[in-house]
């Protein structure tokens, strides 16, 4: 039976048409995936369904009754809940209060509130004390807390908007288990995601939103990640060009034919033999037991692992944000230290982190001002000013940002476009030989990932070396020359991507991370 019917939805922001005559259905017990490029209108469509944003035209019905929510609260009252990637929960609330806030159980006595919350937290496999303040939790947990809250509500339809983006594969499994439980209860799920292989594992049907229209509506079992990626960007299904890199790590039983297929996103130069960073026996008390790192000029290495593996502490030690010690630390052959020491100047590698509010920039400022390195209004000749603005326009075009003008305010862009421009700005301003990037393609579609890859390729071609820290195996497979699997405060294994297919590298990363956990 049809749960939600959407007919002819249209939505514009100013002169930009975001949704164009969108029509589809979701049945009871059905999990429907929604994919599209950044700026295609996915989150806008989710917001319209969840009552966050009103449509300009079109209609919806929920269980056969007209559905036109006036707000997110109204939508929840009518049976539609949403979990967004960037969840904003009052940090002063306890986890129990956060899970049951806005529900009929919110006024329960503390002991009963805690008990009910524990049951719901167990459903999403989140092992935290219900009395813990939300502000003490790492931000990636907030999405799971919000998912537990949705389970407490009497919702008929749940919109999951990029909830999986910051999650480890094992944590995505928990999210999929929740989606399955909702489906078995007869509820509907709209699952918005850029992580295509994982999404295809759980959804029944896939909608592709392209240029504000539904370009494809197909059963999931008739699709694979390669075809779906091509449909998302509107390109023919063709294998990507081989990536030139060092020889792959030999496997015990030898690579399969699929693994030997040289399917990479684009060619990359072989990193130089010159060692730019050498770290021996890195130790962080209570977190890192002894890690050796070797980074060559123009190389991109990845680090990944479970939340408690020590991978974040390794990155924080390299950036000087966390006290650590080493037996040897050299940058371009010169002795360095991790902190004030007689062994040499401190190693403080610059770090990029996509943060939670407009990626570290003023969302009310224009693209032009945001991307101009020199302070706006400072003394400059006209020729220099024009060159800078041309550079901004070139970056906007290269990164395929959906905007009509560089005078558009930064906060009006899609989250993916904000991320791409913020990273491009940071890379141009940083101009350092060795940098650390946390999740540089998080929440980006397949085309945007290519653009970020090009950005990294340009940097590495000029000699920059990069350390990528990520929980996303696809991101690591696409971006890195080598990937280190961290477990128990040590690098348990290095995987050389070589000319392996991206999916083969991804599988090796997932298998190695699972075995090391």
Coordinates of C-alpha atoms in Angstrom, one line a residue:
X1 CA 0.0 0.0 0.0
X2 CA 1.2 3.5 -0.9
X3 CA 2.5 5.4 2.2
X4 CA 3.7 8.7 0.6
X5 CA 2.7 10.1 -2.8
X6 CA 4.6 13.1 -4.1
X7 CA 3.2 14.9 -7.1
X8 CA 4.7 17.8 -9.1
X9 CA 6.8 19.3 -6.3
X10 CA 8.6 22.5 -7.3
X11 CA 10.9 24.7 -5.3
X12 CA 13.0 27.7 -6.1
X13 CA 15.4 29.8 -4.0
X14 CA 15.5 33.2 -5.6
X15 CA 16.2 32.8 -9.4
X16 CA 17.5 29.2 -8.9
X17 CA 15.1 26.4 -9.5
X18 CA 16.0 23.5 -7.2
X19 CA 13.1 21.1 -7.7
X20 CA 11.3 20.7 -11.0
X21 CA 8.0 18.8 -11.1
X22 CA 9.2 16.0 -8.8
X23 CA 6.9 13.0 -8.5
X24 CA 7.3 9.6 -6.8
X25 CA 5.9 7.2 -4.2
X26 CA 7.1 5.3 -1.1
X27 CA 5.2 2.2 -0.1
X28 CA 4.6 1.0 3.5
X29 CA 7.6 -1.1 4.6
X30 CA 9.7 0.2 1.7
X31 CA 13.3 1.7 1.9
X32 CA 13.8 4.1 -0.9
X33 CA 17.3 5.4 -1.7
X34 CA 17.7 9.0 -3.0
X35 CA 20.9 10.0 -4.7
X36 CA 22.1 12.9 -6.8
X37 CA 25.0 15.3 -7.2
X38 CA 25.7 18.0 -4.7
X39 CA 23.2 20.8 -5.4
X40 CA 20.8 18.4 -7.2
X41 CA 18.1 19.1 -4.6
X42 CA 18.2 16.0 -2.4
X43 CA 18.2 17.7 0.9
X44 CA 15.7 20.3 -0.3
X45 CA 13.3 17.5 -1.2
X46 CA 13.9 15.8 2.2
X47 CA 13.3 19.2 3.9
X48 CA 10.0 19.6 2.0
X49 CA 8.8 16.1 3.0
X50 CA 9.9 16.7 6.6
X51 CA 8.1 20.1 6.9
X52 CA 11.3 22.1 7.2
X53 CA 10.9 23.9 3.9
X54 CA 7.5 24.6 2.1
X55 CA 7.2 23.7 -1.6
X56 CA 6.3 26.4 -4.2
X57 CA 3.9 24.0 -6.0
X58 CA 2.8 20.4 -6.1
X59 CA 1.1 18.2 -3.6
X60 CA 1.7 15.2 -1.2
X61 CA -0.5 12.6 0.4
X62 CA 0.4 10.5 3.5
X63 CA -1.6 7.2 3.8
X64 CA -4.1 8.6 1.4
X65 CA -4.7 11.9 3.2
X66 CA -3.5 15.3 2.0
X67 CA -0.2 16.1 3.6
X68 CA 1.1 19.7 3.8
X69 CA 3.1 20.2 7.0
X70 CA 3.6 23.7 8.3
X71 CA 6.8 22.9 10.2
X72 CA 9.0 20.1 11.2
X73 CA 7.0 19.8 14.5
X74 CA 3.8 19.6 12.4
X75 CA 5.4 16.9 10.2
X76 CA 6.3 14.8 13.3
X77 CA 2.8 15.2 14.6
X78 CA 1.5 13.9 11.3
X79 CA 3.9 10.9 11.3
X80 CA 7.0 12.0 9.4
X81 CA 10.4 12.3 11.2
X82 CA 13.9 13.3 9.9
X83 CA 17.5 12.6 10.9
X84 CA 20.0 15.0 9.3
X85 CA 23.7 14.7 8.9
X86 CA 24.4 17.9 11.0
X87 CA 22.2 17.2 14.0
X88 CA 21.9 20.1 16.5
X89 CA 21.1 18.8 20.0
X90 CA 21.2 21.0 23.1
X91 CA 24.6 20.0 24.7
X92 CA 23.2 20.4 28.2
X93 CA 20.7 17.6 27.7
X94 CA 21.5 14.1 28.9
X95 CA 21.5 11.4 26.3
X96 CA 18.3 10.0 27.8
X97 CA 16.6 13.4 27.6
X98 CA 17.9 13.9 24.0
X99 CA 16.5 10.5 22.9
X100 CA 13.1 11.1 24.3
X101 CA 12.7 14.9 23.8
X102 CA 9.6 15.9 22.0
X103 CA 7.9 12.5 22.6
X104 CA 5.1 11.5 24.8
X105 CA 7.7 9.9 27.1
X106 CA 9.7 13.1 27.7
X107 CA 8.0 13.8 31.1
X108 CA 8.7 10.4 32.6
X109 CA 10.5 10.2 36.0
X110 CA 14.3 10.1 35.6
X111 CA 14.7 6.4 36.4
X112 CA 12.0 5.4 33.8
X113 CA 13.3 7.9 31.3
X114 CA 16.8 6.4 31.6
X115 CA 15.4 2.8 31.2
X116 CA 13.4 3.7 28.1
X117 CA 16.4 5.4 26.6
X118 CA 18.6 2.4 27.3
X119 CA 16.2 0.2 25.3
X120 CA 16.3 2.6 22.3
X121 CA 20.1 3.1 22.5
X122 CA 20.4 -0.7 22.4
X123 CA 18.3 -0.7 19.2
X124 CA 20.9 1.4 17.4
X125 CA 23.8 -0.5 19.1
X126 CA 25.0 2.7 20.8
X127 CA 26.9 1.9 24.0
X128 CA 26.8 5.1 26.0
X129 CA 25.6 6.0 29.5
X130 CA 22.1 7.6 29.2
X131 CA 23.1 10.1 31.9
X132 CA 26.0 11.4 29.8
X133 CA 25.6 15.1 28.7
X134 CA 25.2 15.3 24.9
X135 CA 28.0 17.9 24.8
X136 CA 30.5 15.2 26.0
X137 CA 29.8 12.9 23.1
X138 CA 31.8 13.0 19.8
X139 CA 29.7 14.6 17.1
X140 CA 29.4 11.5 14.9
X141 CA 27.3 9.9 17.7
X142 CA 24.7 12.6 17.5
X143 CA 23.1 11.1 14.4
X144 CA 22.7 7.8 16.1
X145 CA 21.2 9.5 19.2
X146 CA 18.7 11.2 16.8
X147 CA 18.0 7.9 15.1
X148 CA 17.1 6.4 18.5
X149 CA 14.7 9.4 19.1
X150 CA 12.9 8.6 15.8
X151 CA 12.4 5.1 17.0
X152 CA 10.6 6.5 20.1
X153 CA 8.2 8.5 17.9
X154 CA 5.1 7.2 16.3
X155 CA 6.4 8.0 12.8
X156 CA 5.1 6.4 9.6
X157 CA 7.9 7.7 7.4
X158 CA 11.6 8.5 8.3
X159 CA 13.9 10.6 6.3
X160 CA 17.6 9.7 6.8
X161 CA 19.6 12.6 5.3
X162 CA 23.3 11.7 4.9
X163 CA 23.3 10.2 8.4
X164 CA 25.9 7.6 7.3
X165 CA 28.4 10.1 6.0
X166 CA 30.6 10.3 9.2
X167 CA 30.1 6.6 10.2
X168 CA 32.5 3.6 10.1
X169 CA 31.3 0.6 8.1
X170 CA 30.4 -1.2 11.3
X171 CA 28.3 1.8 12.4
X172 CA 26.6 2.0 9.0
X173 CA 25.6 -1.6 9.7
X174 CA 23.8 -0.5 12.9
X175 CA 22.0 2.2 10.9
X176 CA 21.0 -0.3 8.3
X177 CA 19.7 -2.6 11.0
X178 CA 17.5 0.3 12.3
X179 CA 16.2 0.9 8.7
X180 CA 15.4 -2.8 8.4
X181 CA 13.5 -2.7 11.7
X182 CA 11.5 0.3 10.6
X183 CA 10.7 -1.5 7.3
X184 CA 9.5 -4.6 9.1
X185 CA 7.2 -2.5 11.2
X186 CA 5.6 -1.2 8.0
X187 CA 7.1 2.2 8.2
X188 CA 8.7 3.8 5.1
X189 CA 12.3 5.1 4.9
X190 CA 13.8 7.7 2.5
X191 CA 17.5 7.0 2.6
X192 CA 19.6 9.9 1.2
X193 CA 23.3 9.1 0.7
X194 CA 26.4 9.5 -1.4
X195 CA 27.9 6.2 -0.2
X196 CA 26.5 4.2 -3.1
X197 CA 27.8 0.6 -2.4
X198 CA 26.5 0.7 1.2
X199 CA 23.2 2.3 0.2
X200 CA 22.5 -0.4 -2.4
X201 CA 22.9 -3.1 0.4
X202 CA 19.8 -1.8 2.3
X203 CA 17.4 -0.1 -0.1
X204 CA 14.6 -1.6 -2.1
X205 CA 14.4 1.0 -4.8
X206 CA 16.5 4.0 -5.9
X207 CA 15.6 7.4 -7.1
X208 CA 18.1 9.5 -8.9
X209 CA 17.6 13.3 -8.7
X210 CA 19.4 15.1 -11.5
X211 CA 19.0 18.9 -12.1
X212 CA 15.9 18.9 -9.8
X213 CA 14.1 16.1 -11.6
X214 CA 13.7 12.4 -11.0
X215 CA 15.9 11.0 -13.7
X216 CA 15.7 7.3 -12.7
X217 CA 13.3 5.2 -10.5
X218 CA 14.6 1.6 -10.5
X219 CA 14.7 -1.4 -8.2
X220 CA 18.0 -1.6 -6.3
X221 CA 18.7 -5.2 -7.4
X222 CA 19.0 -4.0 -11.0
X223 CA 21.7 -1.5 -10.2
X224 CA 25.4 -1.7 -9.2
X225 CA 27.6 1.1 -7.8
X226 CA 29.2 1.8 -11.2
X227 CA 26.0 2.2 -13.1
X228 CA 24.4 4.2 -10.3
X229 CA 27.3 6.6 -10.2
X230 CA 27.0 7.1 -13.9
X231 CA 23.2 7.7 -13.7
X232 CA 23.8 10.1 -10.8
X233 CA 26.1 12.4 -12.9
X234 CA 24.3 11.7 -16.2
X235 CA 27.3 10.1 -17.9
X236 CA 27.7 6.9 -19.9
X237 CA 28.8 3.8 -18.0
X238 CA 32.5 3.5 -18.8
X239 CA 35.4 2.2 -16.8
X240 CA 37.6 5.1 -15.4
X241 CA 41.2 5.5 -16.6
X242 CA 43.9 3.5 -14.9
X243 CA 45.8 5.2 -12.1
X244 CA 49.6 5.1 -12.3
X245 CA 51.1 4.2 -9.0
X246 CA 53.5 1.9 -7.3
X247 CA 53.1 -1.9 -7.6
X248 CA 50.3 -3.4 -5.5
X249 CA 50.9 -5.3 -2.3
X250 CA 51.0 -9.0 -3.1
X251 CA 48.1 -11.0 -1.7
X252 CA 48.5 -14.4 -0.1
X253 CA 46.4 -16.2 -2.8
X254 CA 47.1 -13.7 -5.6
X255 CA 44.7 -11.0 -6.8
X256 CA 41.5 -12.0 -8.6
X257 CA 40.7 -10.9 -12.1
X258 CA 38.5 -8.1 -10.7
X259 CA 41.2 -6.9 -8.5
X260 CA 43.7 -6.8 -11.4
X261 CA 41.4 -4.6 -13.5
X262 CA 43.0 -1.1 -13.5
X263 CA 39.9 0.8 -12.7
X264 CA 40.9 4.1 -11.0
X265 CA 39.3 7.5 -11.1
X266 CA 42.1 9.2 -13.0
X267 CA 45.8 8.9 -13.6
X268 CA 48.1 10.1 -10.9
X269 CA 51.8 10.6 -10.9
X270 CA 54.0 8.1 -9.2
X271 CA 55.2 9.7 -5.9
X272 CA 58.9 10.7 -5.8
X273 CA 61.4 8.5 -3.9
X274 CA 62.3 11.5 -1.8
X275 CA 61.2 11.0 1.9
X276 CA 59.7 14.2 3.3
X277 CA 58.5 12.8 6.6
X278 CA 60.0 10.0 8.7
X279 CA 58.4 9.1 12.0
X280 CA 59.7 6.2 14.1
X281 CA 58.0 4.8 17.2
X282 CA 55.4 7.5 17.7
X283 CA 53.7 7.1 21.1
X284 CA 50.8 8.9 22.7
X285 CA 50.1 7.8 26.3
X286 CA 47.0 5.6 26.5
X287 CA 46.3 5.8 22.7
X288 CA 49.2 5.1 20.4
X289 CA 51.7 2.3 21.3
X290 CA 54.4 2.7 18.6
X291 CA 53.8 3.9 15.0
X292 CA 56.2 4.2 12.1
X293 CA 55.4 6.5 9.2
X294 CA 57.2 7.2 5.9
X295 CA 55.8 9.8 3.6
X296 CA 57.3 10.6 0.2
X297 CA 57.1 13.8 -1.8
X298 CA 53.8 13.9 -3.8
X299 CA 52.4 10.9 -2.0
X300 CA 48.9 10.6 -0.4
X301 CA 48.7 8.1 2.4
X302 CA 45.5 7.3 4.3
X303 CA 45.0 6.3 8.0
X304 CA 41.8 4.6 9.2
X305 CA 40.6 2.5 12.1
X306 CA 38.0 2.1 14.7
X307 CA 37.1 5.1 16.9
X308 CA 39.3 3.8 19.7
X309 CA 42.1 2.6 17.5
X310 CA 44.4 5.6 18.0
X311 CA 44.1 6.9 14.4
X312 CA 42.8 10.3 15.5
X313 CA 45.5 10.6 18.1
X314 CA 48.2 9.9 15.5
X315 CA 46.9 12.8 13.4
X316 CA 46.6 15.1 16.4
X317 CA 50.2 14.3 17.4
X318 CA 51.4 15.2 13.9
X319 CA 49.6 18.5 14.0
X320 CA 51.0 19.3 17.5
X321 CA 47.6 19.3 19.1
X322 CA 48.4 16.3 21.3
X323 CA 51.5 15.6 23.4
X324 CA 53.5 12.7 22.0
X325 CA 57.0 11.3 21.8
X326 CA 59.1 9.6 19.1
X327 CA 62.4 7.9 18.8
X328 CA 63.0 9.7 15.5
X329 CA 61.2 12.5 13.7
X330 CA 62.5 14.1 10.5
X331 CA 61.0 16.6 8.1
X332 CA 63.0 16.9 4.9
X333 CA 65.9 15.3 6.7
X334 CA 65.9 17.8 9.5
X335 CA 65.3 16.8 13.1
X336 CA 61.9 17.8 14.5
X337 CA 60.1 17.3 17.8
X338 CA 56.5 16.9 18.9
X339 CA 56.4 19.8 21.2
X340 CA 59.1 22.0 22.8
X341 CA 62.3 20.0 22.8
X342 CA 66.0 20.3 22.2
X343 CA 65.7 17.8 19.3
X344 CA 64.6 20.5 16.9
X345 CA 61.7 22.8 16.1
X346 CA 58.2 21.4 16.7
X347 CA 56.4 19.5 13.9
X348 CA 53.0 21.2 13.6
X349 CA 51.5 20.0 10.3
X350 CA 48.5 22.1 9.1
X351 CA 45.1 20.3 9.4
X352 CA 41.9 20.6 7.5
X353 CA 38.7 19.5 9.2
X354 CA 35.2 20.1 7.7
X355 CA 33.5 21.5 10.8
X356 CA 29.8 21.9 11.6
X357 CA 29.0 25.5 10.8
X358 CA 29.6 26.5 7.2
X359 CA 33.0 24.7 7.3
X360 CA 34.8 27.5 9.2
X361 CA 33.6 30.4 7.1
X362 CA 31.0 33.1 7.6
X363 CA 27.8 31.7 6.0
X364 CA 26.5 35.2 5.5
X365 CA 29.5 36.3 3.4
X366 CA 29.6 36.1 -0.4
X367 CA 31.5 33.5 -2.3
X368 CA 33.8 36.3 -3.7
X369 CA 34.7 37.6 -0.3
X370 CA 35.1 34.2 1.2
X371 CA 37.5 33.0 -1.5
X372 CA 39.5 36.2 -1.8
X373 CA 42.6 35.7 0.3
X374 CA 43.4 39.3 0.8
X375 CA 41.2 41.2 3.3
X376 CA 38.3 42.8 1.4
X377 CA 38.8 46.5 0.9
X378 CA 42.5 46.5 1.5
X379 CA 44.7 48.6 -0.7
X380 CA 45.3 46.9 -4.0
X381 CA 45.6 47.9 -7.7
X382 CA 42.7 47.2 -10.0
X383 CA 44.6 44.6 -12.1
X384 CA 45.3 42.5 -9.0
X385 CA 41.7 42.8 -7.8
X386 CA 40.4 41.6 -11.2
X387 CA 42.9 38.7 -11.3
X388 CA 41.8 37.6 -7.8
X389 CA 38.1 37.7 -8.8
X390 CA 38.9 35.8 -12.0
X391 CA 40.6 33.2 -9.9
X392 CA 37.4 32.9 -7.7
X393 CA 35.3 32.4 -10.9
X394 CA 37.7 29.8 -12.2
X395 CA 37.6 27.9 -8.9
X396 CA 33.8 28.0 -8.9
X397 CA 33.7 26.6 -12.4
X398 CA 36.3 24.0 -11.8
X399 CA 34.6 22.7 -8.7
X400 CA 31.2 22.8 -10.5
X401 CA 29.5 24.9 -7.8
X402 CA 25.8 25.3 -8.3
X403 CA 25.3 29.1 -8.2
X404 CA 24.3 31.9 -10.5
X405 CA 26.8 34.4 -9.1
X406 CA 30.0 34.7 -7.0
X407 CA 28.0 37.3 -5.0
X408 CA 25.8 34.5 -3.7
X409 CA 26.2 34.2 0.1
X410 CA 28.2 31.1 1.1
X411 CA 25.5 29.7 3.3
X412 CA 23.0 29.5 0.4
X413 CA 25.1 26.9 -1.3
X414 CA 24.6 23.2 -0.8
X415 CA 26.6 21.5 2.0
X416 CA 28.7 19.8 -0.6
X417 CA 29.5 23.0 -2.5
X418 CA 30.4 24.7 0.7
X419 CA 32.8 21.8 1.5
X420 CA 34.5 21.9 -1.9
X421 CA 35.1 25.7 -1.9
X422 CA 36.2 25.7 1.8
X423 CA 38.8 22.9 1.0
X424 CA 40.0 24.7 -2.2
X425 CA 40.4 27.9 -0.2
X426 CA 42.3 26.1 2.6
X427 CA 44.6 24.3 0.2
X428 CA 45.5 27.6 -1.6
X429 CA 46.1 29.5 1.6
X430 CA 48.0 26.7 3.3
X431 CA 50.7 26.2 0.6
X432 CA 52.7 23.8 2.8
X433 CA 54.8 20.7 1.8
X434 CA 53.0 18.3 4.1
X435 CA 49.3 18.6 5.2
X436 CA 46.7 16.5 7.1
X437 CA 43.2 16.3 5.7
X438 CA 40.3 14.8 7.7
X439 CA 37.6 13.3 5.4
X440 CA 38.2 15.6 2.4
X441 CA 35.3 14.1 0.4
X442 CA 32.8 13.5 3.2
X443 CA 29.2 14.0 2.1
X444 CA 30.3 14.6 -1.6
X445 CA 28.8 12.9 -4.7
X446 CA 30.9 10.9 -7.2
X447 CA 31.5 13.9 -9.4
X448 CA 32.5 16.1 -6.5
X449 CA 34.9 13.4 -5.3
X450 CA 36.6 13.6 -8.6
X451 CA 37.0 17.3 -8.3
X452 CA 38.6 16.9 -4.9
X453 CA 40.8 14.3 -6.3
X454 CA 41.9 16.8 -9.0
X455 CA 42.6 19.3 -6.3
X456 CA 44.8 16.8 -4.5
X457 CA 46.4 15.8 -7.8
X458 CA 47.3 19.4 -8.5
X459 CA 48.8 19.8 -5.0
X460 CA 50.8 16.5 -5.2
X461 CA 52.1 17.3 -8.7
X462 CA 53.7 20.4 -7.2
X463 CA 55.3 18.4 -4.4
X464 CA 52.8 18.5 -1.6
X465 CA 52.4 15.3 0.4
X466 CA 49.1 14.5 2.1
X467 CA 47.9 12.4 5.1
X468 CA 44.2 11.6 4.8
X469 CA 42.4 10.6 7.9
X470 CA 39.0 9.0 7.2
X471 CA 36.4 6.3 8.2
X472 CA 35.1 6.0 4.6
X473 CA 36.8 3.1 2.7
X474 CA 35.6 4.5 -0.6
X475 CA 37.3 7.9 0.1
X476 CA 40.5 6.2 1.0
X477 CA 40.4 3.9 -2.0
X478 CA 39.9 6.8 -4.4
X479 CA 42.4 9.3 -2.9
X480 CA 45.3 7.4 -1.5
X481 CA 48.5 5.6 -2.7
X482 CA 48.8 3.7 0.5
X483 CA 46.3 3.1 3.4
X484 CA 47.3 2.2 6.9
X485 CA 44.9 0.2 9.1
X486 CA 45.3 1.3 12.7
X487 CA 44.3 -1.0 15.6
X488 CA 45.4 -1.0 19.2
X489 CA 47.5 2.1 18.8
X490 CA 49.6 0.6 16.0
X491 CA 49.4 0.3 12.2
X492 CA 48.4 -3.3 11.8
X493 CA 48.7 -3.3 8.0
X494 CA 49.6 -1.1 5.0
X495 CA 47.5 -1.6 1.8
X496 CA 49.2 -0.4 -1.4
X497 CA 46.4 0.7 -3.8
X498 CA 48.6 0.4 -6.9
X499 CA 46.5 -0.2 -10.0
X500 CA 43.8 -2.1 -8.1
X501 CA 40.2 -1.4 -8.9
X502 CA 38.6 1.0 -6.4
X503 CA 36.1 -1.6 -5.2
X504 CA 38.9 -4.1 -4.7
X505 CA 40.8 -1.6 -2.6
X506 CA 37.7 -0.8 -0.7
X507 CA 37.1 -4.5 0.1
X508 CA 40.6 -5.0 1.3
X509 CA 40.3 -1.9 3.6
X510 CA 37.0 -3.2 5.1
X511 CA 38.3 -6.7 5.5
X512 CA 41.6 -5.5 7.1
X513 CA 39.8 -3.1 9.4
X514 CA 37.3 -5.7 10.5
X515 CA 40.0 -8.3 11.2
X516 CA 42.1 -5.7 13.1
X517 CA 39.2 -4.4 15.2

